[in-house]
XYZ file of C-alpha atoms in Angstrom:
735
model
C -4.160 19.639 27.251
C -7.706 18.834 28.208
C -10.320 17.012 26.513
C -13.160 18.728 28.179
C -13.329 22.094 26.928
C -16.208 24.613 28.238
C -19.065 25.459 25.812
C -18.472 28.801 24.718
C -20.755 31.314 24.336
C -22.033 33.051 20.939
C -19.647 35.926 21.856
C -16.817 34.058 22.488
C -17.113 31.977 19.331
C -17.566 35.529 17.146
C -14.135 36.370 19.243
C -12.344 33.063 17.886
C -13.861 33.369 13.906
C -12.038 37.080 14.072
C -8.718 35.502 14.980
C -8.927 33.594 11.207
C -10.615 36.268 9.034
C -8.146 38.824 8.435
C -6.581 37.821 4.725
C -3.015 36.314 4.994
C -0.101 38.161 3.086
C 1.615 35.359 1.919
C 4.907 35.010 -0.030
C 4.590 34.898 -3.920
C 5.398 31.668 -5.533
C 8.470 32.569 -7.812
C 8.169 31.339 -11.537
C 11.389 29.089 -10.719
C 9.456 26.797 -8.134
C 6.663 26.611 -10.626
C 9.218 25.898 -13.378
C 10.784 22.765 -11.141
C 7.671 21.810 -9.973
C 6.650 21.503 -13.441
C 9.813 19.784 -14.707
C 9.335 17.662 -11.898
C 5.892 16.638 -12.717
C 7.239 15.859 -16.225
C 9.909 13.636 -15.490
C 7.827 11.700 -12.901
C 4.764 11.299 -15.210
C 7.325 9.771 -18.061
C 7.802 6.918 -15.880
C 4.607 5.118 -16.844
C 4.986 6.558 -20.219
C 8.337 4.479 -19.819
C 6.462 1.200 -18.110
C 3.951 0.927 -21.172
C 6.925 1.345 -23.785
C 8.665 -1.264 -21.913
C 4.903 -3.280 -22.767
C 5.144 -2.821 -26.126
C 8.663 -3.559 -26.429
C 8.149 -7.021 -24.974
C 5.115 -7.447 -26.816
C 7.003 -6.858 -30.334
C 9.922 -8.835 -29.078
C 7.599 -11.969 -28.576
C 6.111 -10.796 -32.225
C 9.677 -11.048 -33.591
C 10.729 -14.132 -32.243
C 7.542 -16.013 -33.741
C 7.366 -14.042 -36.831
C 10.994 -14.080 -37.905
C 12.680 -17.137 -35.835
C 14.095 -18.732 -39.031
C 16.253 -15.208 -39.910
C 17.102 -15.229 -35.725
C 18.034 -18.700 -35.340
C 19.249 -19.579 -39.247
C 20.195 -23.375 -39.526
C 18.946 -24.545 -35.991
C 17.288 -28.022 -35.756
C 13.416 -27.239 -36.121
C 12.613 -29.062 -32.555
C 15.490 -27.035 -30.892
C 14.228 -23.949 -32.660
C 10.580 -24.544 -31.530
C 11.373 -25.218 -27.886
C 13.196 -22.008 -27.726
C 10.691 -20.243 -29.142
C 8.190 -21.525 -27.242
C 9.963 -20.622 -24.224
C 10.321 -16.740 -25.296
C 6.811 -16.709 -26.246
C 5.394 -18.366 -22.646
C 8.254 -16.492 -20.747
C 7.533 -13.048 -22.660
C 3.898 -13.624 -22.561
C 3.521 -14.334 -18.986
C 6.019 -11.085 -17.905
C 3.644 -9.228 -20.279
C 0.253 -10.199 -18.638
C 2.236 -9.719 -15.109
C 2.620 -6.144 -16.051
C -0.543 -6.026 -17.391
C -2.431 -7.170 -14.260
C -2.210 -3.823 -12.383
C -4.610 -2.410 -14.885
C -6.579 -5.877 -14.965
C -7.141 -6.736 -11.436
C -10.123 -5.386 -8.882
C -7.587 -4.094 -6.443
C -9.561 -3.850 -2.473
C -11.964 -1.091 -1.463
C -10.270 2.028 -0.248
C -11.178 2.299 2.918
C -11.930 5.980 4.122
C -12.027 7.614 7.868
C -15.554 8.894 9.418
C -16.727 11.590 7.723
C -18.052 14.676 9.762
C -21.214 16.132 8.937
C -21.023 20.190 9.038
C -24.618 20.163 11.550
C -22.976 17.765 13.985
C -20.118 20.275 14.417
C -20.889 23.761 12.702
C -18.269 25.760 14.832
C -15.545 23.871 13.532
C -16.682 23.968 9.616
C -17.083 27.377 10.303
C -13.698 28.169 11.467
C -11.985 25.819 8.707
C -14.184 27.908 5.967
C -12.800 30.947 7.084
C -9.329 29.955 7.611
C -9.195 28.826 4.101
C -10.627 32.347 2.762
C -8.073 33.969 4.615
C -5.712 32.024 3.167
C -7.380 31.950 -0.561
C -7.452 28.177 -0.314
C -10.314 26.206 -1.763
C -12.785 25.206 1.334
C -12.798 21.753 1.776
C -15.898 19.682 0.485
C -15.421 17.075 3.216
C -13.653 16.647 6.779
C -12.673 13.499 8.116
C -11.678 12.316 11.377
C -9.104 9.806 12.343
C -7.104 8.374 15.339
C -4.025 9.369 13.649
C -1.380 12.066 14.760
C -1.729 13.749 11.912
C -3.577 16.186 9.626
C -3.444 15.893 5.495
C -5.906 17.530 2.455
C -5.971 15.638 -0.580
C -7.596 16.385 -4.134
C -10.489 13.757 -4.537
C -12.286 13.720 -7.902
C -15.679 11.944 -8.184
C -18.262 11.008 -10.972
C -21.561 12.727 -10.711
C -24.301 13.055 -12.964
C -23.106 16.104 -14.491
C -19.509 14.656 -14.929
C -16.393 14.358 -12.694
C -16.876 16.742 -9.750
C -13.537 17.805 -7.745
C -13.159 18.415 -4.079
C -10.793 18.626 -1.740
C -10.891 16.422 1.695
C -9.210 17.489 4.648
C -8.383 14.604 7.125
C -7.696 15.335 11.453
C -6.190 13.510 13.589
C -7.962 13.689 16.585
C -4.702 13.125 19.024
C -3.555 16.599 17.253
C -6.671 18.611 18.692
C -6.649 16.948 22.202
C -3.219 17.692 22.497
C -2.276 21.012 21.030
C -3.514 24.520 21.804
C -6.108 26.214 19.745
C -2.815 28.323 17.918
C -1.049 25.425 17.148
C -3.449 23.255 15.703
C -4.653 26.442 13.734
C -1.289 26.770 12.420
C -1.444 23.105 11.514
C -4.666 23.496 9.476
C -2.720 26.196 7.569
C -0.052 24.088 6.660
C -2.284 21.608 4.966
C -4.346 23.981 3.490
C -1.315 26.208 2.497
C -0.671 23.400 -0.085
C -3.630 24.358 -2.215
C -2.880 28.313 -2.377
C -1.477 27.901 -5.941
C -3.598 25.993 -8.237
C -1.115 25.608 -11.043
C 1.290 24.020 -8.386
C -1.435 21.866 -6.471
C -2.381 20.708 -9.738
C 1.385 19.440 -10.683
C 1.863 18.087 -6.832
C -1.520 16.101 -7.184
C 0.155 14.336 -10.572
C 3.049 13.624 -8.750
C 1.423 12.172 -5.672
C -1.187 10.130 -7.599
C 1.473 8.841 -10.015
C 4.120 8.149 -7.054
C 1.359 6.440 -5.303
C -0.115 4.449 -7.939
C 3.550 2.808 -8.477
C 3.990 1.679 -5.115
C 0.593 0.646 -4.987
C 0.604 -1.847 -7.913
C 3.946 -2.777 -6.854
C 3.014 -3.504 -3.196
C -0.515 -3.781 -3.090
C -2.035 -7.801 -3.036
C -5.150 -8.321 -5.459
C -7.916 -10.726 -6.122
C -5.724 -12.112 -8.569
C -2.546 -12.510 -6.207
C -4.999 -14.218 -3.637
C -6.363 -16.346 -6.348
C -3.356 -17.838 -7.416
C -1.690 -18.161 -3.940
C -4.961 -20.676 -3.305
C -3.999 -22.544 -6.584
C -0.542 -22.985 -5.791
C -1.235 -25.072 -2.481
C -3.298 -27.795 -4.623
C -0.493 -29.816 -5.968
C 0.307 -31.199 -9.218
C 0.109 -28.880 -12.451
C -1.848 -26.444 -11.480
C 0.274 -25.626 -8.537
C 3.325 -25.667 -11.087
C 1.830 -23.297 -13.030
C 0.404 -21.090 -10.467
C 3.930 -20.461 -8.908
C 5.397 -19.631 -12.351
C 2.844 -17.346 -12.716
C 3.694 -15.784 -8.922
C 7.349 -15.834 -10.310
C 6.496 -13.767 -12.978
C 4.469 -11.481 -10.815
C 7.281 -11.339 -8.605
C 9.559 -10.137 -11.733
C 6.927 -7.418 -12.599
C 6.642 -5.933 -8.782
C 10.307 -5.711 -8.958
C 10.130 -3.391 -12.203
C 7.222 -1.364 -10.734
C 8.952 -0.917 -7.189
C 12.201 0.103 -9.498
C 9.755 2.880 -11.238
C 8.216 4.101 -7.972
C 11.797 4.469 -6.367
C 13.004 6.423 -9.212
C 9.930 8.457 -9.215
C 10.102 9.627 -5.479
C 13.611 9.994 -6.012
C 13.051 12.544 -8.914
C 9.973 14.332 -6.728
C 11.440 14.240 -3.139
C 13.473 17.740 -3.578
C 10.442 19.387 -5.035
C 8.081 17.989 -2.443
C 10.548 19.354 0.814
C 10.359 22.780 -1.446
C 6.104 22.299 -1.447
C 6.498 21.978 2.450
C 8.534 24.895 3.052
C 6.122 26.695 0.845
C 3.300 25.524 2.965
C 5.034 26.120 5.961
C 5.600 29.849 5.045
C 1.639 29.985 5.012
C 1.734 28.461 8.557
C 4.324 31.415 10.091
C 2.290 34.036 8.229
C -0.659 32.845 10.010
C 0.681 31.952 13.391
C 4.069 32.888 13.940
C 7.779 31.052 13.404
C 7.197 30.794 17.373
C 4.228 28.911 17.152
C 5.444 26.314 14.342
C 8.545 25.670 16.440
C 6.247 25.028 19.351
C 3.633 22.988 17.079
C 6.720 20.642 15.958
C 7.869 20.054 19.592
C 4.477 19.281 20.488
C 3.687 16.966 17.921
C 6.995 14.984 18.657
C 6.099 14.611 22.336
C 2.748 13.405 21.352
C 4.216 10.809 18.930
C 5.955 8.925 22.150
C 3.165 9.406 23.943
C 0.954 8.047 21.242
C 3.477 4.756 20.902
C 3.137 4.348 24.903
C -0.456 4.159 24.112
C -0.436 1.501 21.911
C 1.972 -0.481 24.167
C -0.819 0.302 26.970
C -3.737 -1.145 24.566
C -1.527 -4.073 23.882
C -1.427 -4.430 27.631
C -5.283 -3.480 28.222
C -6.071 -6.364 25.873
C -4.212 -9.034 27.684
C -6.565 -8.321 30.443
C -9.318 -8.709 28.315
C -10.268 -4.589 28.197
C -9.640 -1.958 25.958
C -10.327 2.004 26.617
C -12.995 3.558 25.058
C -11.088 6.797 23.954
C -7.565 6.289 22.734
C -7.331 9.945 22.170
C -8.051 10.550 26.124
C -5.410 7.796 26.669
C -3.017 9.631 24.509
C -3.350 12.936 25.957
C -3.049 11.323 29.759
C 0.656 9.402 28.384
C 1.929 12.821 26.963
C 1.281 14.385 30.914
C 3.766 11.341 32.185
C 6.596 12.665 29.604
C 9.430 13.609 31.896
C 11.782 16.747 31.171
C 14.879 14.419 30.407
C 12.738 12.895 27.455
C 11.260 16.138 26.702
C 15.165 17.308 26.425
C 16.092 14.151 24.454
C 13.284 14.966 21.781
C 14.265 18.388 21.271
C 17.783 17.477 21.568
C 17.059 15.082 18.530
C 15.274 17.451 16.674
C 17.962 20.029 16.451
C 20.369 17.411 15.313
C 18.152 16.206 12.656
C 19.092 16.654 9.303
C 17.248 16.036 5.738
C 18.462 13.119 3.608
C 18.145 13.129 -0.741
C 14.920 10.585 -0.333
C 12.848 12.461 2.329
C 9.907 13.826 1.212
C 9.295 16.270 4.331
C 12.205 18.546 5.677
C 13.758 17.685 8.667
C 12.215 19.251 11.902
C 15.133 21.682 12.263
C 15.171 22.737 8.528
C 11.731 23.825 8.937
C 12.315 25.778 12.348
C 15.111 27.503 10.335
C 13.198 28.835 7.763
C 10.555 29.754 9.769
C 12.693 31.769 11.811
C 14.460 33.481 8.576
C 11.094 34.419 7.512
C 10.621 36.172 10.676
C 7.192 36.866 10.583
C 5.366 36.915 13.945
C 1.802 36.144 12.493
C -1.150 37.513 12.944
C -3.131 35.120 15.421
C -4.235 37.107 18.466
C -2.051 36.601 21.855
C -5.199 37.091 24.007
C -6.443 33.395 22.726
C -3.102 31.375 22.372
C -1.760 29.403 25.083
C -3.199 26.762 27.302
C -6.176 28.350 28.421
C -7.676 28.000 25.062
C -7.572 23.895 23.849
C -7.932 23.105 20.080
C -10.767 21.128 21.338
C -12.969 24.109 21.816
C -13.887 24.190 17.954
C -15.514 20.725 18.752
C -19.429 20.911 20.652
C -18.679 17.071 20.999
C -15.174 16.132 20.709
C -15.579 13.152 23.714
C -18.456 11.381 21.967
C -16.343 11.542 18.399
C -13.292 10.721 20.120
C -15.334 7.290 21.496
C -17.152 6.524 18.115
C -13.250 7.092 16.105
C -11.977 4.606 18.905
C -13.903 2.056 18.458
C -14.288 2.440 14.612
C -10.397 2.025 15.113
C -10.747 -1.673 17.088
C -13.041 -2.690 14.496
C -10.954 -2.277 11.675
C -8.356 -3.692 13.693
C -9.982 -6.393 15.470
C -12.269 -7.542 12.923
C -13.784 -11.003 14.306
C -12.439 -10.377 17.618
C -14.001 -7.320 18.449
C -16.757 -7.101 21.042
C -18.551 -4.659 22.930
C -17.889 -6.011 26.352
C -13.964 -5.338 25.344
C -14.923 -1.668 26.204
C -14.742 0.006 29.641
C -14.112 3.151 30.446
C -10.836 4.924 29.962
C -11.057 6.889 33.275
C -11.005 3.531 35.509
C -8.197 2.689 33.134
C -5.837 5.469 33.818
C -6.982 5.528 37.514
C -5.263 1.577 37.266
C -2.745 2.752 34.885
C -1.722 5.647 37.622
C -1.437 3.339 40.239
C 0.750 0.883 38.408
C 3.339 4.259 37.697
C 3.388 5.406 41.025
C 4.317 1.689 41.875
C 7.148 1.671 39.683
C 8.282 4.249 40.658
C 7.898 3.213 44.119
C 10.239 0.395 42.950
C 12.904 1.998 41.842
C 12.969 4.532 44.625
C 13.242 1.795 47.050
C 16.210 -0.063 45.129
C 17.373 2.331 43.417
C 18.318 0.530 40.691
C 16.890 -2.022 38.330
C 16.831 -5.563 39.039
C 17.446 -8.143 35.908
C 14.073 -9.184 35.227
C 15.134 -13.423 35.449
C 16.999 -12.915 38.685
C 14.063 -12.399 40.895
C 14.770 -10.970 44.666
C 15.067 -13.621 47.489
C 12.157 -12.858 49.719
C 11.649 -15.046 53.148
C 8.897 -16.952 53.617
C 8.031 -16.054 57.101
C 7.353 -12.595 55.343
C 3.790 -14.046 55.569
C 4.115 -14.259 59.177
C 3.618 -12.144 62.424
C 7.088 -11.241 64.161
C 7.909 -12.883 67.422
C 9.785 -9.923 68.488
C 8.975 -6.818 66.491
C 12.036 -4.218 67.767
C 14.720 -7.111 66.550
C 12.981 -7.075 62.838
C 13.571 -3.413 62.860
C 16.792 -3.143 63.545
C 17.163 -6.302 60.915
C 15.359 -4.016 58.493
C 17.616 -0.930 59.267
C 21.020 -2.704 59.106
C 20.082 -4.449 55.676
C 18.783 -1.191 54.368
C 22.172 0.482 55.181
C 23.977 -2.636 53.840
C 21.825 -2.729 50.441
C 22.872 1.114 49.939
C 26.692 0.360 50.925
C 26.327 -2.484 48.111
C 24.320 -0.424 45.734
C 27.576 1.179 43.711
C 29.099 -2.340 43.129
C 25.940 -3.748 42.173
C 25.308 -0.808 39.373
C 28.954 -1.042 38.327
C 28.986 -5.006 37.862
C 25.222 -4.776 35.940
C 25.942 -3.690 32.408
C 29.134 -6.198 32.724
C 26.219 -8.985 33.890
C 24.447 -7.715 30.901
C 27.431 -7.881 28.282
C 28.485 -11.023 29.682
C 24.997 -12.531 28.797
C 24.940 -11.214 25.702
C 28.736 -12.750 24.787
C 27.216 -15.967 26.152
C 24.347 -16.477 23.874
C 26.315 -15.223 20.474
C 28.924 -17.892 21.573
C 25.895 -20.477 21.974
C 24.888 -19.297 18.453
C 27.675 -19.618 17.298
C 28.212 -22.949 18.442
C 24.543 -23.963 17.166
C 25.516 -23.138 13.689
C 28.986 -24.932 13.590
C 27.089 -28.325 15.010
C 24.878 -27.764 11.958
C 27.492 -27.097 9.411
C 26.399 -23.750 8.278
C 28.923 -21.266 7.573
C 28.879 -18.021 9.138
C 31.086 -14.688 10.092
C 32.891 -15.471 13.292
C 32.970 -11.482 13.296
C 29.262 -11.154 13.987
C 29.560 -13.303 17.095
C 32.481 -11.733 18.609
C 34.729 -14.214 17.786
C 38.272 -14.286 16.524
C 38.432 -18.581 16.070
C 35.361 -20.358 15.109
C 36.709 -23.672 15.388
C 34.910 -26.331 17.430
C 37.735 -26.583 20.211
C 37.836 -22.723 20.290
C 34.273 -22.794 20.564
C 34.184 -24.895 23.267
C 36.368 -22.963 25.345
C 35.255 -19.529 24.570
C 31.370 -21.322 25.642
C 33.186 -22.620 29.117
C 34.746 -19.017 30.073
C 31.485 -17.183 28.937
C 29.438 -19.349 31.257
C 32.133 -19.129 34.059
C 31.853 -15.396 33.373
C 28.187 -15.115 33.740
C 28.670 -17.016 36.798
C 31.226 -14.783 38.816
C 29.304 -11.735 38.264
C 25.876 -13.084 39.242
C 27.736 -14.224 42.400
C 29.313 -10.615 42.855
C 25.528 -8.914 42.528
C 24.534 -11.446 45.157
C 25.488 -9.317 48.040
C 23.437 -6.337 47.319
C 20.369 -8.778 46.048
C 20.262 -10.741 49.332
C 20.626 -7.630 51.485
C 17.660 -5.813 49.029
C 15.370 -9.140 49.645
C 15.966 -9.115 53.298
C 15.478 -5.248 53.663
C 12.056 -6.004 51.641
C 10.920 -9.218 53.365
C 11.774 -7.590 57.268
C 9.933 -4.876 55.926
C 6.915 -7.051 54.528
C 6.721 -8.701 57.837
C 6.178 -5.780 60.236
C 3.048 -5.094 58.288
C 1.469 -7.769 60.562
C 2.223 -5.121 63.556
C -1.126 -4.058 64.936
C 0.375 -0.610 66.206
C 2.356 -0.101 63.220
C -0.524 -0.861 60.744
C -2.547 1.855 62.082
C 0.007 4.154 61.313
C -0.620 3.835 57.864
C -3.707 5.080 56.342
C -4.755 2.099 54.525
C -2.957 -0.276 56.462
C -5.502 -2.746 56.919
C -6.378 -3.374 53.136
C -2.530 -3.022 52.493
C -2.040 -5.928 54.726
C -4.710 -8.225 52.863
C -3.161 -7.095 49.358
C 0.422 -8.240 50.832
C -0.859 -11.409 52.316
C -2.366 -12.064 48.006
C 0.477 -11.134 46.605
C 3.441 -12.731 48.494
C 2.269 -16.209 47.581
C 1.833 -14.961 44.222
C 5.440 -13.690 44.058
C 6.517 -16.516 45.420
C 4.829 -18.902 42.714
C 6.199 -16.725 39.903
C 9.545 -16.239 40.824
C 10.072 -20.395 40.800
C 8.114 -20.300 37.528
C 10.603 -17.503 36.043
C 13.708 -19.549 37.396
C 12.607 -22.163 34.534
C 13.410 -19.556 32.200
C 16.846 -19.541 31.171
C 17.260 -22.705 29.776
C 14.226 -22.000 28.011
C 15.978 -18.610 26.561
C 18.352 -20.926 25.466
C 16.680 -23.190 23.948
C 14.978 -20.862 22.051
C 18.053 -18.927 21.160
C 19.347 -21.831 19.180
C 16.083 -22.226 17.383
C 16.143 -18.520 16.393
C 19.762 -19.015 14.924
C 19.211 -22.024 12.807
C 15.952 -20.614 11.454
C 17.512 -17.034 10.416
C 20.283 -19.034 8.976
C 18.543 -21.914 6.981
C 15.075 -20.268 6.456
C 16.290 -18.979 2.639
C 18.177 -22.233 1.555
C 17.503 -26.038 1.655
C 17.780 -27.749 4.834
C 20.363 -30.122 4.976
C 19.484 -33.718 6.851
C 22.008 -32.555 10.023
C 20.149 -28.851 10.405
C 16.744 -30.848 10.295
C 17.828 -33.349 12.954
C 19.157 -30.463 15.038
C 15.811 -28.205 14.621
C 13.953 -31.275 15.790
C 15.888 -31.997 18.632
C 15.237 -28.052 19.410
C 11.620 -28.284 18.838
C 10.880 -31.569 20.940
C 13.267 -29.707 23.709
C 11.333 -26.541 23.643
C 7.799 -28.345 23.484
C 8.710 -29.958 26.429
C 9.602 -27.731 28.938
C 6.250 -25.215 27.650
C 4.430 -28.321 28.879
C 6.178 -28.809 32.058
C 6.060 -24.703 32.718
C 2.079 -25.320 32.129
C 1.590 -28.241 34.247
C 3.624 -26.341 36.932
C 1.008 -23.156 36.640
C -1.852 -25.383 37.000
C -4.218 -23.544 38.253
C -3.441 -20.628 39.987
C -5.354 -17.136 39.273
C -4.050 -14.809 37.448
C -2.955 -12.355 40.701
C -4.240 -8.980 38.852
C -7.215 -7.377 37.705
C -8.768 -8.800 34.461
C -11.942 -8.476 32.716
C -12.351 -12.197 33.600
C -12.509 -12.682 37.724
C -11.729 -16.273 37.080
C -8.505 -16.328 34.841
C -5.746 -18.211 35.787
C -1.977 -17.407 35.278
C -1.816 -20.004 32.688
C -4.681 -18.858 30.606
C -3.110 -15.539 30.284
C 0.492 -16.439 30.072
C 0.768 -20.143 28.439
C -3.455 -21.229 27.415
C -1.697 -23.908 24.723
C 1.578 -25.231 23.355
C 1.569 -25.650 19.560
C 2.584 -28.524 18.010
C 6.110 -30.123 17.754
C 6.362 -28.596 13.585
C 5.361 -25.416 14.857
C 8.600 -23.520 14.627
C 7.388 -20.645 14.646
C 4.124 -20.850 16.874
C 6.512 -22.423 19.558
C 9.382 -19.380 19.416
C 6.018 -16.723 19.618
C 4.585 -18.977 22.900
C 8.199 -19.251 24.502
C 8.449 -15.238 23.728
C 5.205 -14.445 24.919
C 5.211 -16.352 28.368
C 8.469 -15.119 29.143
C 7.532 -11.357 28.461
C 3.782 -11.845 30.620
C 5.713 -13.838 33.519
C 8.640 -10.985 34.110
C 5.971 -8.183 33.835
C 3.905 -9.731 36.421
C 6.710 -10.397 38.310
C 7.663 -6.738 37.884
C 4.504 -5.359 38.852
C 4.271 -7.770 42.146
C 7.614 -6.318 43.089
C 6.464 -2.757 42.387
C 3.294 -3.258 44.647
C 5.299 -5.209 47.033
C 7.676 -1.996 47.074
C 5.451 0.502 47.721
C 3.898 -1.314 50.671
C 7.341 -1.655 51.920
C 8.042 2.058 51.411
C 4.770 2.908 53.742
C 6.196 0.419 56.548
C 9.173 2.219 56.396
C 7.985 5.593 56.489
C 5.506 4.450 59.252
C 8.771 3.971 61.373
C 10.095 6.997 60.581
C 12.630 6.137 58.023
C 12.730 8.644 54.960
C 12.560 7.398 51.835
C 15.299 7.083 50.113
C 15.717 9.829 47.036
C 14.537 9.648 43.582
C 16.905 7.647 41.067
C 18.068 9.711 37.953
C 15.714 8.518 35.350
C 15.745 6.892 32.654
C 14.259 7.309 28.912
C 10.959 5.933 29.365
C 8.074 7.648 29.287
């Protein structure tokens, strides 16, 4: 799918508008459906009435306790009776005020997405208006655009000089526009607008949705009162005690509201699914059942691409850059989805089933319902397919996409956003493509994945020109043959090695809890006996198991490291370099990357012990966060915190002023600035753990990227020697 559609002529625009001019013959809505929705609305609307009734009952209970205390507690001592009445009044009034708070406190202002002006995109507005007329749906009074992979329509009411004015806001997620063809996107719009084809059902559904939304909002959303109470609770003294007591009452009221919200959801889910089926029928009658199925499959693929894009943006941000067009990045990532991943997505869709609390039917049920309808739709075939992307509805799609992207960054990063972070997505995609190709070369070169914490041994002489190139070529060929011979054993042992590591860390966690005298279920840690001697024996066996398996993996890793080392050494042979198109620049790149790889591999050698300390800390924190910490637990925590801080500081010192090995917005950024810029204070448990995980993740990612670049260079060298590239290994589930 392309983001750049050629400008349309007036004749082409008229032809496209004709596609949605014909009146769509919609199936009639049955009385049973309307009655069911009415009963659902009545049941959901009853919940706020019950909520008010509960408040009235509570107020009555407080009044009755004060007014008739002598009759309720006859013969009680005056002091005891007064104390009890006072507690009832205090607690009851606090709970009553907490229940009233959602109606009194000021909630945060709703941020609505950017609204499109009709003058900016007249063709889009004309197209949507004609589609509304064809469906018999009211035209939207506003069109909003977002970065979300979604489309929606909602009723909005606003005060005007003449009273309340009602309108429909249509929300369009630009990833849908960029990733779908015109027929698929038209079907999505027909579905959303189809919700409003029946005025009675629309009104009832809006009441139900608003009621449920209000219940969930007041149950979860924090308002100005909550923020003020949290500030007061940190001041200490009587003010803090009172604030905490009020917060406790609010907590109780939120659980009550949450129960009401869940009840409303459970009641309305069945009819909500029926409304989705009804809207799907509008889509089917407009574009056909096949187009609905293809749109749903494409939607799932775009969802995978968007999740990948968010990870990419996080990685780009770490390097001081942000792409100027998130939508373009998502579409590019959709192009990298492998056939195997697509097959898995489609398989999941066929197996998915609707559950009782689902507001939307499963993809499988929706596609089957569309097939039962059997309508071919009335969308013209001549403007269907990839030649007609949905972006042709926009005159300035790219500019709008960039504007929405920048607004997304501003909303997400707030004060951390700077215009200097924005970079052209084309250049970032080019770098990303290079990284992807290097990653493919890495998998192709070694035919398997190397554990990230077991860097391959690369000989120091890889940076030197060989005295006897022919001898090195022979060594290279033999190392490659032996690596391939060892590959089946390595692939068989690798899963066992990973499992042995999991057992080891589970045993370490169990031993930590035993030392802290914290009770735990032995089965959760793969144990049958949780006594100290049994754990010590299990820990010793687990360590021995990891070491034995690591020894068996070493044969392959040694041959793979030798193969890579010999190949890189040959890059210093001038006659061979001439056979490579970019041989000279490749030689400079490898000479720069090899010391970096050896340096990073040395740092990663420090990580296993650090992982153990971090795992012990996480285990203690997860099991003790909700209980009072005993002196024994506090001592263990303090010991591990001291150890973790010390190791982080040691690694930070070892990083020195080594420069970051890849392109960064800051040319002078060091490895320490990137991976471990600061070490938190010893008492900052959460901060130390976060920093440890971040450093480990960033160092292993750097190592992976370094090996990928080196493997790509080595593959080119072997190709120049006439050695055929190894076959593409079976691709994994990643995009």
